[in-house]
Short mmCIF file of C-alpha atoms in Angstrom, two decimals:
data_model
loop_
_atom_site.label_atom_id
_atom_site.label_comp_id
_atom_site.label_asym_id
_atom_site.label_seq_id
_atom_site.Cartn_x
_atom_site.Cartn_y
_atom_site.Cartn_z
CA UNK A 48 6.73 5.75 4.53
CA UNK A 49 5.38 6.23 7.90
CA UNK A 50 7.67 6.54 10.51
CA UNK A 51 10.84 6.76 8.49
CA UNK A 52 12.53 9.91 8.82
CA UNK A 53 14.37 11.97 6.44
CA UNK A 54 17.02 12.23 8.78
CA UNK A 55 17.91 8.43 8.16
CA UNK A 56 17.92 8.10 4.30
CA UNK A 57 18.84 9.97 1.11
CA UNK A 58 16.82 9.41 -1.67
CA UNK A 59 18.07 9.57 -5.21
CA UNK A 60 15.76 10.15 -7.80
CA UNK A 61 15.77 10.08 -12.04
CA UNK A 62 19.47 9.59 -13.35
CA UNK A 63 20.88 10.05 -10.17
CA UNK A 64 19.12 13.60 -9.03
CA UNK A 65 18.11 15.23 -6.49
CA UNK A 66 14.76 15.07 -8.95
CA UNK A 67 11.34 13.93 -7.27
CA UNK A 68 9.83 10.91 -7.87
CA UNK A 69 7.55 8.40 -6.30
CA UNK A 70 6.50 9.36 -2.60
CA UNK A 71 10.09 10.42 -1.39
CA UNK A 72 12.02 13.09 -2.25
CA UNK A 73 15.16 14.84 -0.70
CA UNK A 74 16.68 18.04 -1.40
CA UNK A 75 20.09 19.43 -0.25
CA UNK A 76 18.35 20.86 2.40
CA UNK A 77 17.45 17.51 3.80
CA UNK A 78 21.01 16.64 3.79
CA UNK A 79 21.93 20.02 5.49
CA UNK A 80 19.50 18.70 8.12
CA UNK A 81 21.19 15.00 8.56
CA UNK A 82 24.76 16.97 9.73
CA UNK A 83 22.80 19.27 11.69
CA UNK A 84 21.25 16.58 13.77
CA UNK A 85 25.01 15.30 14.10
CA UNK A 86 25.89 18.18 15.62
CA UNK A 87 23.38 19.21 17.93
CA UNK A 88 22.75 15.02 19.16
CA UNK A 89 26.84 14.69 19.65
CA UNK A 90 26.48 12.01 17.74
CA UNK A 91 29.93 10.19 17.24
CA UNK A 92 29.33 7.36 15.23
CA UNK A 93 27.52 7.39 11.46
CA UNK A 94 26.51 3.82 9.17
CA UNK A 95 25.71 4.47 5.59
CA UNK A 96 24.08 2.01 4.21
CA UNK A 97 23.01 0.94 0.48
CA UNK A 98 20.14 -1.15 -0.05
CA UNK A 99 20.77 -4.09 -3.34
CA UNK A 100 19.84 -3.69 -6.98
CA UNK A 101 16.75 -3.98 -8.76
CA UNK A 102 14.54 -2.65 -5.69
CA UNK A 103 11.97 -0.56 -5.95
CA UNK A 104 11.59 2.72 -3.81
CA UNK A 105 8.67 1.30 -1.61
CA UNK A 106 11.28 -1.62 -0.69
CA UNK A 107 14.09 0.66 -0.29
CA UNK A 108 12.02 2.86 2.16
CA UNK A 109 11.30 -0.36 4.33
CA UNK A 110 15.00 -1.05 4.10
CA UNK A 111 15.70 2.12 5.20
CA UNK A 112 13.26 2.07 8.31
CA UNK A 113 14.74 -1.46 8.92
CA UNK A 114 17.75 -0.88 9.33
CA UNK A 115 17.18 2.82 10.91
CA UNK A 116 16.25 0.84 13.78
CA UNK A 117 19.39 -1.73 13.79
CA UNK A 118 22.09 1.08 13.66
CA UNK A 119 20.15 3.20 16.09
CA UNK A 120 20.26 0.26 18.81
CA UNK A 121 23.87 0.13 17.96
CA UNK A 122 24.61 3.39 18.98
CA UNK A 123 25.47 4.92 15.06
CA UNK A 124 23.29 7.55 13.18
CA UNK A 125 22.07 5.46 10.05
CA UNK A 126 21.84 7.03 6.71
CA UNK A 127 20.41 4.70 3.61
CA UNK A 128 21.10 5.33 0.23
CA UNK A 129 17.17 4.66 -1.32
CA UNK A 130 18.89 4.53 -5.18
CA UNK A 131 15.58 3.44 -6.64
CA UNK A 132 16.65 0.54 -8.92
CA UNK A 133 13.39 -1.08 -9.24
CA UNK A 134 12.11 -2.66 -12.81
CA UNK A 135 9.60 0.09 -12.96
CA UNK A 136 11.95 2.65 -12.54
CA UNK A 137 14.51 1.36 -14.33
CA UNK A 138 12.44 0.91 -17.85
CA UNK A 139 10.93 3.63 -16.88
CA UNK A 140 13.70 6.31 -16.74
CA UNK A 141 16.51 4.54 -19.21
CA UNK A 142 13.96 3.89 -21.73
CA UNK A 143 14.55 7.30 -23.71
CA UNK A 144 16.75 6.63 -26.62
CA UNK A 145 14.22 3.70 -27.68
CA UNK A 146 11.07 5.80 -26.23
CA UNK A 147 11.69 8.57 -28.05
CA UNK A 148 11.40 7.09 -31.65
CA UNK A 149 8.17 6.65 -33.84
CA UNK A 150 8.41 3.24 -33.76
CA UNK A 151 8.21 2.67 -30.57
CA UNK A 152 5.90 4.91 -29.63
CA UNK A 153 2.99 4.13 -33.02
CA UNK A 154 3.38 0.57 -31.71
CA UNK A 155 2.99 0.93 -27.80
CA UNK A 156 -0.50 3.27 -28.52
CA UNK A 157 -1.60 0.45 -30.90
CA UNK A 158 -1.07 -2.28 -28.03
CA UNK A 159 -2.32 0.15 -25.17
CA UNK A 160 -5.84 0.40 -27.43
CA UNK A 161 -6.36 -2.90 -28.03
CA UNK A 162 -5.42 -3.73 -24.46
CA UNK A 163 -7.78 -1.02 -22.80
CA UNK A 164 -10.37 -1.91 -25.45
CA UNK A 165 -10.37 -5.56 -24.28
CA UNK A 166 -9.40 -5.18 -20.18
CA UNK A 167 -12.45 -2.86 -19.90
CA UNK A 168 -10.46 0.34 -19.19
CA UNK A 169 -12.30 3.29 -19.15
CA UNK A 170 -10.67 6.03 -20.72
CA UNK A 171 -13.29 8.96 -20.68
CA UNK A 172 -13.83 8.72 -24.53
CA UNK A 173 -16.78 10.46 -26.40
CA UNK A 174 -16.78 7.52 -29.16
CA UNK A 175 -19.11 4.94 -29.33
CA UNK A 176 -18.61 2.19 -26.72
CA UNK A 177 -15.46 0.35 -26.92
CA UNK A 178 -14.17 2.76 -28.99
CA UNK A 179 -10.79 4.11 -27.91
CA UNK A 180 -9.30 7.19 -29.70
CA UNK A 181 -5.43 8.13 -30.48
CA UNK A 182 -6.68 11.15 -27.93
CA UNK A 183 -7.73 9.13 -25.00
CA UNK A 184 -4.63 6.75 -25.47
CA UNK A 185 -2.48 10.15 -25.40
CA UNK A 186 -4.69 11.75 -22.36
CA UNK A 187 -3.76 9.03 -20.39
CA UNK A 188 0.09 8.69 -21.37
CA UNK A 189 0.54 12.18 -20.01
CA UNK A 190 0.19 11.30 -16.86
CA UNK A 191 2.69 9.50 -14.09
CA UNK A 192 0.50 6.83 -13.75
CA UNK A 193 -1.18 6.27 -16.99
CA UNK A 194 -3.48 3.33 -15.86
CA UNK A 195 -2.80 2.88 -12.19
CA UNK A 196 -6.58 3.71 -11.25
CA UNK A 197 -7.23 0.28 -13.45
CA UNK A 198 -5.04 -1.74 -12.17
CA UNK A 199 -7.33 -3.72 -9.85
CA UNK A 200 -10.08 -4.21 -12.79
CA UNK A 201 -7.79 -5.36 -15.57
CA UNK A 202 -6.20 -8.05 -13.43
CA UNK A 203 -9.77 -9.11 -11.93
CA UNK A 204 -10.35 -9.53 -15.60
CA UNK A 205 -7.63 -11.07 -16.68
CA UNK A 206 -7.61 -13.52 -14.09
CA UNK A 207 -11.30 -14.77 -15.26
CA UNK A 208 -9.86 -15.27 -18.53
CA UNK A 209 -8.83 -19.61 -19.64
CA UNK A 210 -6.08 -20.29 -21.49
CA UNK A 211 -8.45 -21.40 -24.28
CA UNK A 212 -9.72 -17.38 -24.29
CA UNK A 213 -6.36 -16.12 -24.14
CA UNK A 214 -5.90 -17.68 -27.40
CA UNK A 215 -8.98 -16.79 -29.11
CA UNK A 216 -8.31 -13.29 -28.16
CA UNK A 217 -5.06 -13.30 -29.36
CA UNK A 218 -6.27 -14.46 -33.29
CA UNK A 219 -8.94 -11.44 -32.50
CA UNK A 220 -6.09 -8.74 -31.56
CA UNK A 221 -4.17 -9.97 -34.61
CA UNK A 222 -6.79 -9.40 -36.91
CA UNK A 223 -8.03 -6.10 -35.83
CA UNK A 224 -3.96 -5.27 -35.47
CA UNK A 225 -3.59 -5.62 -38.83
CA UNK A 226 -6.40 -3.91 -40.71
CA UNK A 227 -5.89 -0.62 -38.04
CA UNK A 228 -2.36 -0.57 -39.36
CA UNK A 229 -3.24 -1.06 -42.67
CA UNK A 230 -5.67 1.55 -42.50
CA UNK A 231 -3.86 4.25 -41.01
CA UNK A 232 -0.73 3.82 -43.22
CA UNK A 233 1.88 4.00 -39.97
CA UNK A 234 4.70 1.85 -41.29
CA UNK A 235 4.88 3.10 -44.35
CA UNK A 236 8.10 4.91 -43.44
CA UNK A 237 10.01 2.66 -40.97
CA UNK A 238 12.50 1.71 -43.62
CA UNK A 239 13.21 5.52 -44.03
CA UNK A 240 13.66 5.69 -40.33
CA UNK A 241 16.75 7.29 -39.46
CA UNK A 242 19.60 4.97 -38.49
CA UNK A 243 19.33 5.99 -34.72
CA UNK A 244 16.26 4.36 -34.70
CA UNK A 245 17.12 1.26 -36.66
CA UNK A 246 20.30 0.26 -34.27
CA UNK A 247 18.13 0.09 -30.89
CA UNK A 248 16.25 -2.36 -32.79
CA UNK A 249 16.84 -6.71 -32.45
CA UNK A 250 18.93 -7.17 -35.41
CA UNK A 251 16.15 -9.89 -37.06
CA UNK A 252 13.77 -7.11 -37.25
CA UNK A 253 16.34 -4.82 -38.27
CA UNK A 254 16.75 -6.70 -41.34
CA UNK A 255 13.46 -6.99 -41.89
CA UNK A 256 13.42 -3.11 -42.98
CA UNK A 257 15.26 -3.83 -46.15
CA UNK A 258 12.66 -6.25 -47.05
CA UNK A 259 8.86 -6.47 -48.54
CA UNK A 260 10.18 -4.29 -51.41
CA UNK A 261 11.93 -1.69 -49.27
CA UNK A 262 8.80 -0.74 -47.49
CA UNK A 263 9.80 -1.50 -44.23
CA UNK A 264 8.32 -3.74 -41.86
CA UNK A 265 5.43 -6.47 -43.11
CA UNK A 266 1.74 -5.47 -41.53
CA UNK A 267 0.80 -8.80 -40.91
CA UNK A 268 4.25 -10.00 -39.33
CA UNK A 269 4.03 -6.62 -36.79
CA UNK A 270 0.23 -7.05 -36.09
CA UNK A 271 0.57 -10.86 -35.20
CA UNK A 272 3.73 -9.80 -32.91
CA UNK A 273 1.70 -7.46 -31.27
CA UNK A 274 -0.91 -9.33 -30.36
CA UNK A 275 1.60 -11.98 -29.00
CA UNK A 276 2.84 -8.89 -26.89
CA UNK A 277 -0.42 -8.57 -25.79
CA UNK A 278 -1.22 -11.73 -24.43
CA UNK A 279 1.55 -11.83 -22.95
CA UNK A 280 1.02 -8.80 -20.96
CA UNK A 281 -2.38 -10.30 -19.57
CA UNK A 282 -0.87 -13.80 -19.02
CA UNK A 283 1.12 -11.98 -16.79
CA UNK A 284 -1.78 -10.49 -15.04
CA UNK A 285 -3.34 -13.83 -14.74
CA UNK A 286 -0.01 -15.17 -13.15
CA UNK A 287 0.82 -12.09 -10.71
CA UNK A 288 3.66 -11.27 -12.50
CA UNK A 289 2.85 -7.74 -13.91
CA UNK A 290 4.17 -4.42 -12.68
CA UNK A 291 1.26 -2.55 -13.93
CA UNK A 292 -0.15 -2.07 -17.21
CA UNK A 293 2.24 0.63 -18.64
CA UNK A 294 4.99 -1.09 -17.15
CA UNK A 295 4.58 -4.26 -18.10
CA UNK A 296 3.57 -3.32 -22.09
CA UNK A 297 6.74 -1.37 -22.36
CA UNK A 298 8.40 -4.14 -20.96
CA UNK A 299 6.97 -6.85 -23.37
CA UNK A 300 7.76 -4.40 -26.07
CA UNK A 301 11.39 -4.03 -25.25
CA UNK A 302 11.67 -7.60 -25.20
CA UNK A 303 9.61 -8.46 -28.09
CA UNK A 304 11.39 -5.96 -30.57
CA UNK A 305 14.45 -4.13 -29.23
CA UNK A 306 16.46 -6.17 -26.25
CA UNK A 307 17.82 -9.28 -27.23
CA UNK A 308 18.79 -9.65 -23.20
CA UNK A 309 16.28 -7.67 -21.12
CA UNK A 310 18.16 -8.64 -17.88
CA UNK A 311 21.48 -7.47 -18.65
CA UNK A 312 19.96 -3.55 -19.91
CA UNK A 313 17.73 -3.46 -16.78
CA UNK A 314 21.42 -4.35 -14.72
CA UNK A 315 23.27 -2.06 -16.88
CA UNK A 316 20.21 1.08 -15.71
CA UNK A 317 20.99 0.36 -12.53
CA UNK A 318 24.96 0.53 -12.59
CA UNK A 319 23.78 3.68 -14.67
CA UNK A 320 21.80 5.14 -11.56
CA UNK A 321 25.05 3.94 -8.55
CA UNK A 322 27.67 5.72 -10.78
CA UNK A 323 25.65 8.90 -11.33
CA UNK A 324 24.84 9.62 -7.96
CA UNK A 325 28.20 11.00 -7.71
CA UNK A 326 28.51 12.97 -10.50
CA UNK A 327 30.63 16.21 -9.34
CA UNK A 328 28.23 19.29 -9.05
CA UNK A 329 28.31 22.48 -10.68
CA UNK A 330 26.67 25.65 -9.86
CA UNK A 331 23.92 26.65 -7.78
CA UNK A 332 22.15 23.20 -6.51
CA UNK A 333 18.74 22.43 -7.87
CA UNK A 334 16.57 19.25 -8.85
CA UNK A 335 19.57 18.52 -11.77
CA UNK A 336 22.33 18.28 -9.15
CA UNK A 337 23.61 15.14 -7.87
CA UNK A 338 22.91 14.15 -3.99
CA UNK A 339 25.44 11.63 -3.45
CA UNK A 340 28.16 13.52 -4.35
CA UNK A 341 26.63 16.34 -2.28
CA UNK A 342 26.51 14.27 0.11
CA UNK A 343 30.00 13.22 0.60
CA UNK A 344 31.39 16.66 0.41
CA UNK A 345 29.14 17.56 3.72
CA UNK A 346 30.39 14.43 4.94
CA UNK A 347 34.09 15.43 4.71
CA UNK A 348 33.73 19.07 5.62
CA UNK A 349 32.29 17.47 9.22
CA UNK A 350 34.38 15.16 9.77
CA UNK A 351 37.67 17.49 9.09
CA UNK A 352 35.21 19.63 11.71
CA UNK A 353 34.84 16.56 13.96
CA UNK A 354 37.75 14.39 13.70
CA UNK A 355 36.32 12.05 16.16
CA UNK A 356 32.97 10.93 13.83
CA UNK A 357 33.63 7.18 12.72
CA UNK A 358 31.79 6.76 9.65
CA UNK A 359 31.18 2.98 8.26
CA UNK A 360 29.46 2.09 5.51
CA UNK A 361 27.63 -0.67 4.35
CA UNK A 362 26.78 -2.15 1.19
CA UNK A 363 23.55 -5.03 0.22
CA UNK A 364 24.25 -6.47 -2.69
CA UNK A 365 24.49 -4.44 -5.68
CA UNK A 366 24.67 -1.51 -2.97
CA UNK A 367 28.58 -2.61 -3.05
CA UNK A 368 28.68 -1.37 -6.71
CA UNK A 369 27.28 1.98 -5.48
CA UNK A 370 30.01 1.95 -2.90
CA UNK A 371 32.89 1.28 -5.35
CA UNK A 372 31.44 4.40 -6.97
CA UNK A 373 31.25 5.98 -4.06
CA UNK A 374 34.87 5.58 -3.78
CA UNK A 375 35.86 6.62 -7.15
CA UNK A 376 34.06 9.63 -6.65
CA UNK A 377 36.34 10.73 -3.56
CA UNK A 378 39.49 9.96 -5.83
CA UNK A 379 38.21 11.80 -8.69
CA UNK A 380 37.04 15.22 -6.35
CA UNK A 381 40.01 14.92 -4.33
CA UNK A 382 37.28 14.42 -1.47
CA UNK A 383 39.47 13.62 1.93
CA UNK A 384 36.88 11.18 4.28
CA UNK A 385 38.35 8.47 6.49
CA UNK A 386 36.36 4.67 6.71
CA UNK A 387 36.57 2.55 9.35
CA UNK A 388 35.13 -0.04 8.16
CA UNK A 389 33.59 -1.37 4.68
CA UNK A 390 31.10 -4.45 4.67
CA UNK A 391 29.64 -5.71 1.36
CA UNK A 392 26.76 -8.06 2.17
CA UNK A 393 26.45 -11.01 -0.54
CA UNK A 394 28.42 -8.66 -2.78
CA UNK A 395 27.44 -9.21 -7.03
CA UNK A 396 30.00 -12.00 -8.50
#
């Protein structure tokens, strides 16, 4: 973000790393830097401060240059914790043990053609128009943004669509759903899936695999609970409530078939991401290693250096959940650092 400074934040990326993602990305050097500047600006005061849960890293940078400018006037060196809890991040990074299975991923390809097919995306395809391949789907899913450059058309589209569409595309979907499932054979072996896979599942549609002769799943049941997926992944388009078209598919998925309460797994990936932050390091640092608790052992080794730094810390929030982490983390290393003072801010009940 322009005019934020990577002297006044620490950003902590994928399961609590020092590993890039999104536009900001700080290494241990970074931090070297931030106790550097103390040094050389005689700086005698330092605010930490942690934004809330659930926010993504764009809205923790403007936090971050908020607040930069609060502390400064203040007199302290501010220092915000961007913890990138946002949905997208969240589903997007504690998604793996569900991800990873065949399920999961023969269904979201099946809802990502039908969605491209009927949004307009362009995929690149050599088919015949309209035609979307397994290869384009996968093309695209290699990528960090799989369909950000269509974002604008497929809600400009979706948006033009009536209620009275929505529905007549949804008996379409289901249809076509059903006789590419049926023709490609894919859940033939879901009830052989391995139990791993089975647990992550809703427990209705766990049961299910034991049913329809032991074959697994039905192919009309899954195809018509696709296609409910689906238009519910443009009826959020048409209401501004989408985070993108990857995002928000996955999403509906998860909801649709695995988690029986979305909210409190998206929470429990971001208590994941505060508590891991401070995971004790071991060995050389690199992209794996853990900034917050690097962090707080450059933090001590200054202030036994320079007894007179007051340090508070702040906490938005869910950032108070981070904090109690923080603290943990200090008991657990045997980490000495002394607090003045500890403000949670509309603290989680």
């Amino acid at each position: 973000m322009a005019g934020l400074s990577a002297l006044n934040f620490v950003n902590v990326g994928p399961k609590g790393t020092f590993r890039e993602s999104g536009a900001l990305k700080t290494r241990p050097d970074d931090i070297d830097a931030i106790f550097s500047h103390l040094a050389t600006s005689g700086t005698k005061k330092l605010v930490i401060h942690f934004h809330g849960g659930l926010v993504p890293e764009a809205a923790g940078s403007a936090t971050a240059l908020k607040m930069a400018k609060v502390y400064s006037e203040a007199g302290a060196h501010p220092v915000t914790f961007i913890w990138e809890t946002g949905l997208v991040e969240t589903i997007t990074r504690n998604v793996t043990q569900i991800g990873d299975t065949q399920l999961f991923q023969t269904l979201l390809k099946y809802l990502l053609k039908q969605l491209a097919k009927r949004l307009g995306v362009d995929l690149g395809g050599r088919g015949a128009p309209g035609e979307i391949s397994d290869q384009d789907i996968e093309r695209r899913l290699r990528n960090d943004d799989p369909f950000g450059e269509d974002e604008a058309s497929v809600r400009t589209r979706s948006e033009a669509l009536s209620e009275a569409e929505l529905q007549h595309l949804q008996t379409d979907m289901e249809f076509d759903l059903q006789l590419e499932l049926e023709a490609d054979n894919v859940l033939a072996n879901t009830a052989a899936a391995p139990d791993a896979e089975k647990q992550v599942m809703k427990p209705e549609l766990r049961d299910n695999l034991a049913e329809d002769g032991g074959r697994g799943f039905s192919i009309a049941a899954i195809a018509a609970l696709l296609a409910k997926v689906a238009v519910q992944v443009i009826r959020r388009f048409m209401k501004g409530r989408d985070h993108g078209l990857y995002t928000t598919v996955v999403e509906e998925i998860l909801r649709a078939l695995y988690l029986a309460d979305f909210g409190a797994w998206t929470w429990s990936g971001m208590k994941n991401v505060s508590a891991a932050m401070w995971l004790p390091n071991a060995g050389p640092l690199g992209d794996d290693s853990y900034p917050g608790s690097y962090f707080i052992q450059k933090l001590s080794a200054y202030q036994q250096a320079n007894p007179d730094l007051v340090v508070d810390v702040v906490g938005h929030s869910a950032g108070s959940i981070a904090i109690c982490n923080l603290f943990a983390a200090l008991h657990r290393q045997k980490i000495a650092l002394r607090i003045r003072m500890l403000f949670f801010w509309h603290p989680p009940a």
